[in-house]
Every structure is written in structure tokens, then in C-alpha cells.
Short mmCIF file of C-alpha atoms and ligand atoms in Angstrom, two decimals:
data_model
loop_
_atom_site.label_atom_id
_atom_site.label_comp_id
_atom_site.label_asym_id
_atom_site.label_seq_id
_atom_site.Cartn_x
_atom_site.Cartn_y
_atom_site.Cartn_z
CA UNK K 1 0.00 0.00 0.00
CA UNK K 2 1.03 3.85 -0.60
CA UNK K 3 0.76 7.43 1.51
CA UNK K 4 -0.06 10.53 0.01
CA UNK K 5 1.80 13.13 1.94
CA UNK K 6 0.70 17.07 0.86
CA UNK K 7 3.48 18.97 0.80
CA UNK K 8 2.67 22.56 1.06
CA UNK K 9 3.90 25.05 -1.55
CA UNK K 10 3.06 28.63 -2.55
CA UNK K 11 0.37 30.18 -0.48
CA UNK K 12 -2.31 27.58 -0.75
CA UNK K 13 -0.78 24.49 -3.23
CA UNK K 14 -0.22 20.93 -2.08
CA UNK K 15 1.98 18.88 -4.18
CA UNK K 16 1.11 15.64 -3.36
CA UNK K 17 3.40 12.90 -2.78
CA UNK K 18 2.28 8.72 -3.19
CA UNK K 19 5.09 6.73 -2.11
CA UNK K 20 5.65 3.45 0.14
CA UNK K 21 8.50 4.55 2.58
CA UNK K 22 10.76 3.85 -0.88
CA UNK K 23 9.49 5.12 -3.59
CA UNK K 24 7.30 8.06 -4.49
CA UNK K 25 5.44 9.65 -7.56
CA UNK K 26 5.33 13.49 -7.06
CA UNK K 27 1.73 15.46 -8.39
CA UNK K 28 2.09 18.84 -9.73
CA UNK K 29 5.40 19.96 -8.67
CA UNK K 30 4.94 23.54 -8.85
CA UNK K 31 7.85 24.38 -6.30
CA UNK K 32 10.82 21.54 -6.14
CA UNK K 33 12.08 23.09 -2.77
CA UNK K 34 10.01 21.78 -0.28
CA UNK K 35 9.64 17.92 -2.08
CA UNK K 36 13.17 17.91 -2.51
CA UNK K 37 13.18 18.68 1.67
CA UNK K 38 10.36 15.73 2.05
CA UNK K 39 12.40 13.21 0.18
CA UNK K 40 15.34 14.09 1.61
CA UNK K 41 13.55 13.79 5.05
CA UNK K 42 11.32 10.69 4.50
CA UNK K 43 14.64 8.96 2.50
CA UNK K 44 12.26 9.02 -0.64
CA UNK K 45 13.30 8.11 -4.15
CA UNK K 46 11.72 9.96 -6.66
CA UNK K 47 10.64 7.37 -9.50
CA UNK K 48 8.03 10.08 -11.48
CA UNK K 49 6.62 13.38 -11.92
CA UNK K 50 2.56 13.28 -12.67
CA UNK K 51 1.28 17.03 -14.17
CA UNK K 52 -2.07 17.62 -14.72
CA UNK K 53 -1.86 20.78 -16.47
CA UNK K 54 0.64 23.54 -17.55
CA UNK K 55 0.68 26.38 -15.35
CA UNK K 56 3.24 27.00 -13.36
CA UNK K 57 2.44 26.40 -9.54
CA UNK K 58 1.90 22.89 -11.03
CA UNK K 59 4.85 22.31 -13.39
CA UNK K 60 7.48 25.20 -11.99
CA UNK K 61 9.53 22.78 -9.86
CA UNK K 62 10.02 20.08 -12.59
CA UNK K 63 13.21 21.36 -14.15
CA UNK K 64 15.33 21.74 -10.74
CA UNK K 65 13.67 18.03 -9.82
CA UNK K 66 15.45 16.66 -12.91
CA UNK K 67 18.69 18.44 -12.19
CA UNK K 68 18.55 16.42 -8.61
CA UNK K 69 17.07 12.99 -10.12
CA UNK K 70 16.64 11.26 -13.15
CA UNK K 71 12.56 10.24 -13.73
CA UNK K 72 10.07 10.36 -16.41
CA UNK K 73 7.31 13.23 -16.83
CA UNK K 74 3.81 12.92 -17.30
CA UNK K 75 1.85 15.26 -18.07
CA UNK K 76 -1.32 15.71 -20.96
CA UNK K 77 0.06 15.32 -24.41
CA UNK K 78 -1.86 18.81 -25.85
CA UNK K 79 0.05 21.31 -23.54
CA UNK K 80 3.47 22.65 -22.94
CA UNK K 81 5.01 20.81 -19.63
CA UNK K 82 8.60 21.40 -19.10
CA UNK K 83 10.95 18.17 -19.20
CA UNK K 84 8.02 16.21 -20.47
CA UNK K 85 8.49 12.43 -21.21
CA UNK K 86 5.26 10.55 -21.44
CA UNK K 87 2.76 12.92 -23.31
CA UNK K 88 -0.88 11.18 -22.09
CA UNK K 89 -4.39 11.32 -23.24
CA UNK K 90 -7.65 9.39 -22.34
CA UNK K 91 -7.02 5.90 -21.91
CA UNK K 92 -3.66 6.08 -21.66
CA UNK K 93 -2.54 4.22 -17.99
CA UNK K 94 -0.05 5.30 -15.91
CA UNK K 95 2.21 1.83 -14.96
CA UNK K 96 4.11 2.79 -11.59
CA UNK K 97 5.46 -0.53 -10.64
CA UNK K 98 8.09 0.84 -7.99
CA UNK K 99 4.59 1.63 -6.20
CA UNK K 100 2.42 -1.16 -7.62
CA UNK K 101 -0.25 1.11 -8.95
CA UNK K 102 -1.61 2.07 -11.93
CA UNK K 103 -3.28 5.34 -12.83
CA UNK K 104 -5.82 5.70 -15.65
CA UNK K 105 -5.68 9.21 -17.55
CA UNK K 106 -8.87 11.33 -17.86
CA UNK K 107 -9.22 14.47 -20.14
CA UNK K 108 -11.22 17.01 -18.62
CA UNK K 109 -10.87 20.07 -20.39
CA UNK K 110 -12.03 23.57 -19.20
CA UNK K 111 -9.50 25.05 -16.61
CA UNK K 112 -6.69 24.54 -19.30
CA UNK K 113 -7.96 23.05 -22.65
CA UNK K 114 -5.51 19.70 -22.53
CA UNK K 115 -6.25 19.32 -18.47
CA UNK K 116 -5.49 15.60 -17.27
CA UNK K 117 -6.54 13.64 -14.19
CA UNK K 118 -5.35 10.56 -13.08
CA UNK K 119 -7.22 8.30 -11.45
CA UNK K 120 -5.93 4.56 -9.06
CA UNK K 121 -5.65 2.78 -6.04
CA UNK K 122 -9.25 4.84 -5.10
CA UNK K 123 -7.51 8.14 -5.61
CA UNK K 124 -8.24 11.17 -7.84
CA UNK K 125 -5.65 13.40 -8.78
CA UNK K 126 -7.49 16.31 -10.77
CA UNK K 127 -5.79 19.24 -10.61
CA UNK K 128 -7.44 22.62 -10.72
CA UNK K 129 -10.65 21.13 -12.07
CA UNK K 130 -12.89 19.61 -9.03
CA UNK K 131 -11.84 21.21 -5.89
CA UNK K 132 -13.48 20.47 -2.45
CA UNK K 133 -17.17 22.03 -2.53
CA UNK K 134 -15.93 24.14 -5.60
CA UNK K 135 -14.30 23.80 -9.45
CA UNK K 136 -11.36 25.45 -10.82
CA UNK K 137 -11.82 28.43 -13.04
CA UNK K 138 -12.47 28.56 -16.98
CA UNK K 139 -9.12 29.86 -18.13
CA UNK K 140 -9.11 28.02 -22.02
CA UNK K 141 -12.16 26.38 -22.60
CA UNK K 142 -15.95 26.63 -21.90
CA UNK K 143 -18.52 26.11 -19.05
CA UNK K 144 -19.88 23.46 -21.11
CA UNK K 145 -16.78 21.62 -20.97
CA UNK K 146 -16.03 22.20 -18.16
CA UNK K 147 -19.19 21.12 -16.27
CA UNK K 148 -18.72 17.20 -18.71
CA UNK K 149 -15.50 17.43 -17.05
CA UNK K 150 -16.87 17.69 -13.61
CA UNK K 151 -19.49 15.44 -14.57
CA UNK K 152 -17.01 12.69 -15.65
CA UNK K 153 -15.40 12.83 -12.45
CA UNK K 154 -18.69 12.89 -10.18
CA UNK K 155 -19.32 9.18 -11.90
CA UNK K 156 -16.65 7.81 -10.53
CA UNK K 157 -17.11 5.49 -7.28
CA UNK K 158 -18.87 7.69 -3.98
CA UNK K 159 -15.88 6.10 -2.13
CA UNK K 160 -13.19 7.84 -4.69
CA UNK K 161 -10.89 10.32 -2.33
CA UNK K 162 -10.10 13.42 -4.30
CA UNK K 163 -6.66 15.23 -4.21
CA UNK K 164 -6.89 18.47 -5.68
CA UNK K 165 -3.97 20.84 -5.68
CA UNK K 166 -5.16 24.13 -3.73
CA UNK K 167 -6.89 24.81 -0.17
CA UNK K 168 -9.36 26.36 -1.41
CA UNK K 169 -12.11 24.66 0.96
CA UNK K 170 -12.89 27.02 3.26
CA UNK K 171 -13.65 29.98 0.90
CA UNK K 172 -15.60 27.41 -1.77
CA UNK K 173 -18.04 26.50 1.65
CA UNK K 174 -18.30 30.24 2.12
CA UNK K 175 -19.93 30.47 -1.41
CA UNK K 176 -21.89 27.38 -1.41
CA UNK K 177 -23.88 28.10 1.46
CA UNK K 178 -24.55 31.52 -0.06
CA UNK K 179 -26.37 29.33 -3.10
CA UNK K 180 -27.91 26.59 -1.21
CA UNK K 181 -28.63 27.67 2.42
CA UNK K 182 -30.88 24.91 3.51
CA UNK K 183 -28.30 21.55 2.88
CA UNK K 184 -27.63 20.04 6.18
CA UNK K 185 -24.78 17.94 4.77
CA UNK K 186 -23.08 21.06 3.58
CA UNK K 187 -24.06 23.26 7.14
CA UNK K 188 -21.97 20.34 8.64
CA UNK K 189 -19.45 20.14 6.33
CA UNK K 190 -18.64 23.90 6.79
CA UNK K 191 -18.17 23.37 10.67
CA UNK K 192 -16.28 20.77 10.46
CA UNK K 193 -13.60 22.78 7.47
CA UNK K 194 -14.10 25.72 9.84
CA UNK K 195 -12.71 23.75 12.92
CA UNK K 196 -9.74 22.23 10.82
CA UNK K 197 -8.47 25.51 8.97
CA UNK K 198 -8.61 27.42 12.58
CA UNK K 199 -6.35 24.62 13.23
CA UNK K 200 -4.16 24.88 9.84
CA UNK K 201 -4.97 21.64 8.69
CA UNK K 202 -5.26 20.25 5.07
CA UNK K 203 -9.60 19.43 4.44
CA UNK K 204 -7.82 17.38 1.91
CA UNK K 205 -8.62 14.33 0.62
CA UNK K 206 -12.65 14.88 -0.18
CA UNK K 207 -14.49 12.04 -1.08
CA UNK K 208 -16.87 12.11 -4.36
CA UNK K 209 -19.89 11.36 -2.28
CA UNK K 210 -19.40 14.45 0.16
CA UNK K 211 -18.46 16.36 -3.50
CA UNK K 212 -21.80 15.09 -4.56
CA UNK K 213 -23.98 15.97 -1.51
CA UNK K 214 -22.38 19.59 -1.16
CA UNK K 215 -20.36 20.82 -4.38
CA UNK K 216 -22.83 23.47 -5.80
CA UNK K 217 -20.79 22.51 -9.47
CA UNK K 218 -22.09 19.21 -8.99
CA UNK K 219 -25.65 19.91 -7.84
CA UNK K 220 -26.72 22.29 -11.04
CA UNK K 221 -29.83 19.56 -11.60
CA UNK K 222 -31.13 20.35 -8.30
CA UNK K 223 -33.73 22.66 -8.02
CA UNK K 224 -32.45 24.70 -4.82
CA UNK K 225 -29.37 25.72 -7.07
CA UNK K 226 -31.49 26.22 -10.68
CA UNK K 227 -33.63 28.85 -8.16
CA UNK K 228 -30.59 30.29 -7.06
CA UNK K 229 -28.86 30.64 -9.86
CA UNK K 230 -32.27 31.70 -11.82
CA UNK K 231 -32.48 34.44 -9.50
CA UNK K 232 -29.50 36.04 -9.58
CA UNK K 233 -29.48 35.71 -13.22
CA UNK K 234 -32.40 37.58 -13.16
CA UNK K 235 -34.00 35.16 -15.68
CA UNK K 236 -35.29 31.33 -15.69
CA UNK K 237 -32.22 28.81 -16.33
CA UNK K 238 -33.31 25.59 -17.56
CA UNK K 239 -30.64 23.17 -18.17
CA UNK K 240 -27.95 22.54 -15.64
CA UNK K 241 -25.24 23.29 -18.22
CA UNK K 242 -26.67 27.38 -17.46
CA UNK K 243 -26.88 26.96 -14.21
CA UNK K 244 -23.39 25.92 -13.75
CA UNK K 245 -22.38 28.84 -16.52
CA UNK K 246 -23.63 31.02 -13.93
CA UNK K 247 -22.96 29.81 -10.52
CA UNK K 248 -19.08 29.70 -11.84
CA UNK K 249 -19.64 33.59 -13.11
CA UNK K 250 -21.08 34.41 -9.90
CA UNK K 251 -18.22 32.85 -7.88
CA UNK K 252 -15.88 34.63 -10.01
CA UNK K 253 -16.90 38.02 -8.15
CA UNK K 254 -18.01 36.43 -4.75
ZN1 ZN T 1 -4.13 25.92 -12.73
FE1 FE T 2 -3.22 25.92 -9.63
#
């Protein structure tokens, strides 16, 4: 079996690390400072680097990682990721045999238009796309990819336990309870994020099921989010692809 250690970068990334006291795959490397630290620490050896997208608080650390170790770099075959090795698409599998685990690749598109996640072992690395009770932002593609993103990821198993790269948690509950007030699941959830942040602890891993019961990007067929986001569109939504368009917009500014 593996760990998956956050290491904390930036103001609010984790790069997360999967390893089994040997070996150890490192997610979205923005910074290579602190993992080089961890491995160091933990007597780790690096055997990959996993990027979901290109931007650089996921991708910034993979050069100086390469001038320390020699590893392979996956990352989504449509965008520029430095060092890159193993350019991967849908359906391509990740084989990481140091850690006995494979990781199937998913393309969701909408943050960044060649966005990967990969998925094993009951784990969901996705990036800046699904984030605990929130999504990432549009940058190069549209709500309606984006939201068949989100929605390919919300099929996955309830039990799936989501690592997303920023700790964005406590802000995202702020906003969902502004859309849908009356969820007991969520009222809970936000005490509970509230207690662990006062207490500067990660609210990371999610699991899909609490993502389901409280993400307001996930909920756009319910009718307590098409009424919200109806009314502060001013106008009647009817498909949840417009509600999403505008709960994201609305976010945006909150
Ligand atoms: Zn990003
Ligand atoms: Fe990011």
C-alpha cells in the first residue's frame, strides 16, 4: 500500500506525494524546494513526476527536480510541460510498478484546454478542475466543458478520495452556502472545514460522495441551485449546463 503526503507550496498548493516509505510519484510539482526537503527527510526516491496541467504552480519545480534525479514526466500530451516524457491522453494508464499502482488518464478540459486527471488505487488526482465544494476556473475552454469534465469525475465510485492541488475549501463553503442555504450535509461540512483551517490543517482528501452531496458545481440539476442561480441571473435557467455557466460567473466576483 502507498501514503499521500501534501506537501505545502506557494500560499495555498499541495503537491502531493504517493510513495511506500521507498518510492514516491510526485503530483504537480509547482515548487521543487520543499519535495526535494520531504524526500530528503522521509529517504524518498523519486521514480516520477505526474502534471495535470501547464501552469506554473503545477509544473514550476520540474526542471530543478530533474537536475537532482533522473525520472520520467507525465503530463497531458496537448500542452506545454517542461521536461516532459510521457505525453498522455484518455485511456492512456499510468504503470508505476516501484509503487504497484496504476493510474488511468482522464481528459477534462475547461480550466486549461488539454487538463489531465489521473485516477488509481481509489484516488483522484485532478488538478485545478474539481476542488473540495468548488471547481477550478475557466481559463481556455468553456462552461460546457467544463461542467462534462466535472461530470465525468462525479461518476466515478462515492468512495473515490479526491486530491486536488489548492486549499481552497474554506472559501468554496463560504460560497456554497450563499447558493444553497438549507443543505444540512453542507451546514456540517462547513463546521467541520471551519474547525480544521482554525487549526491549519489540510480538508484534503474529499471524497466524491461528500463532492456530490455539497459541491454546488455538482448539484446544477437540483432545483435549490437552478432557483438560485435563476435568481440572480435575473431570468429562468433551464438546463444545468446554465446553471453551472452562472454559478461559476457568480463565484468569479463572490
Ligand atoms: Zn491551474
Ligand atoms: Fe493551480
Amino acid at each position: 500500500m502507498f501514503n499521500i503526503h501534501p506537501v505545502r507550496a506557494f500560499k495555498d498548493n499541495y503537491i502531493w506525494v504517493i510513495h511506500n516509505q521507498h518510492y514516491a510519484a510526485i503530483v504537480d510539482p509547482g515548487s521543487a524546494s520543499a519535495v526535494l526537503t520531504y524526500l530528503q527527510q522521509q529517504e524518498l526516491q523519486p521514480i516520477a513526476i505526474l502534471n495535470t496541467h501547464h501552469h506554473h504552480d503545477h509544473t514550476g519545480g520540474n526542471v530543478t527536480l530533474l537536475q537532482a534525479f533522473t525520472m520520467p514526466v507525465y503530463g497531458p500530451a496537448n500542452e506545454h510541460i517542461p521536461e516532459l516524457t510521457h505525453g498522455l491522453r484518455e485511456r492512456d494508464t499510468v504503470h508505476l510498478a516501484e509503487l504497484s499502482l496504476d493510474l488511468a488518464v482522464l481528459d477534462i478540459p475547461g480550466h486549461t484546454a488539454g487538463h489531465i486527471a489521473y485516477y488509481g488505487g481509489k484516488s483522484l488526482f485532478c488538478g485545478d478542475t474539481l476542488f473540495a465544494c468548488g471547481c477550478g476556473r475557466i481559463f481556455e475552454g468553456t462552461a460546457q466543458q467544463m461542467y462534462t469534465s466535472l461530470q465525468k469525475l462525479a461518476s466515478l465510485p462515492d468512495d473515490t478520495l479526491v486530491y486536488c492541488t489548492h486549499e481552497y475549501t474554506l472559501a468554496n463553503v463560504c460560497f456554497a452556502k450563499e447558493v444553497e442555504a438549507d443543505n444540512p450535509i453542507l451546514a456540517q461540512r462547513a463546521i467541520e472545514i471551519e474547525a480544521q483551517r482554525k487549526h491549519d490543517l489540510p480538508t484534503l482528501p474529499s471524497t466524491l460522495a461528500m463532492e456530490k452531496a455539497t459541491n454546488p458545481f455538482l448539484r446544477c440539476d437540483q432545483p435549490a441551485l437552478i432557483n438560485a442561480a435563476s435568481r440572480h441571473a435575473g431570468k429562468r435557467l433551464q438546463d444545468p449546463i446554465s446553471v453551472f455557466a452562472e454559478l461559476r460567473q457568480w463565484k468569479d466576483t463572490f
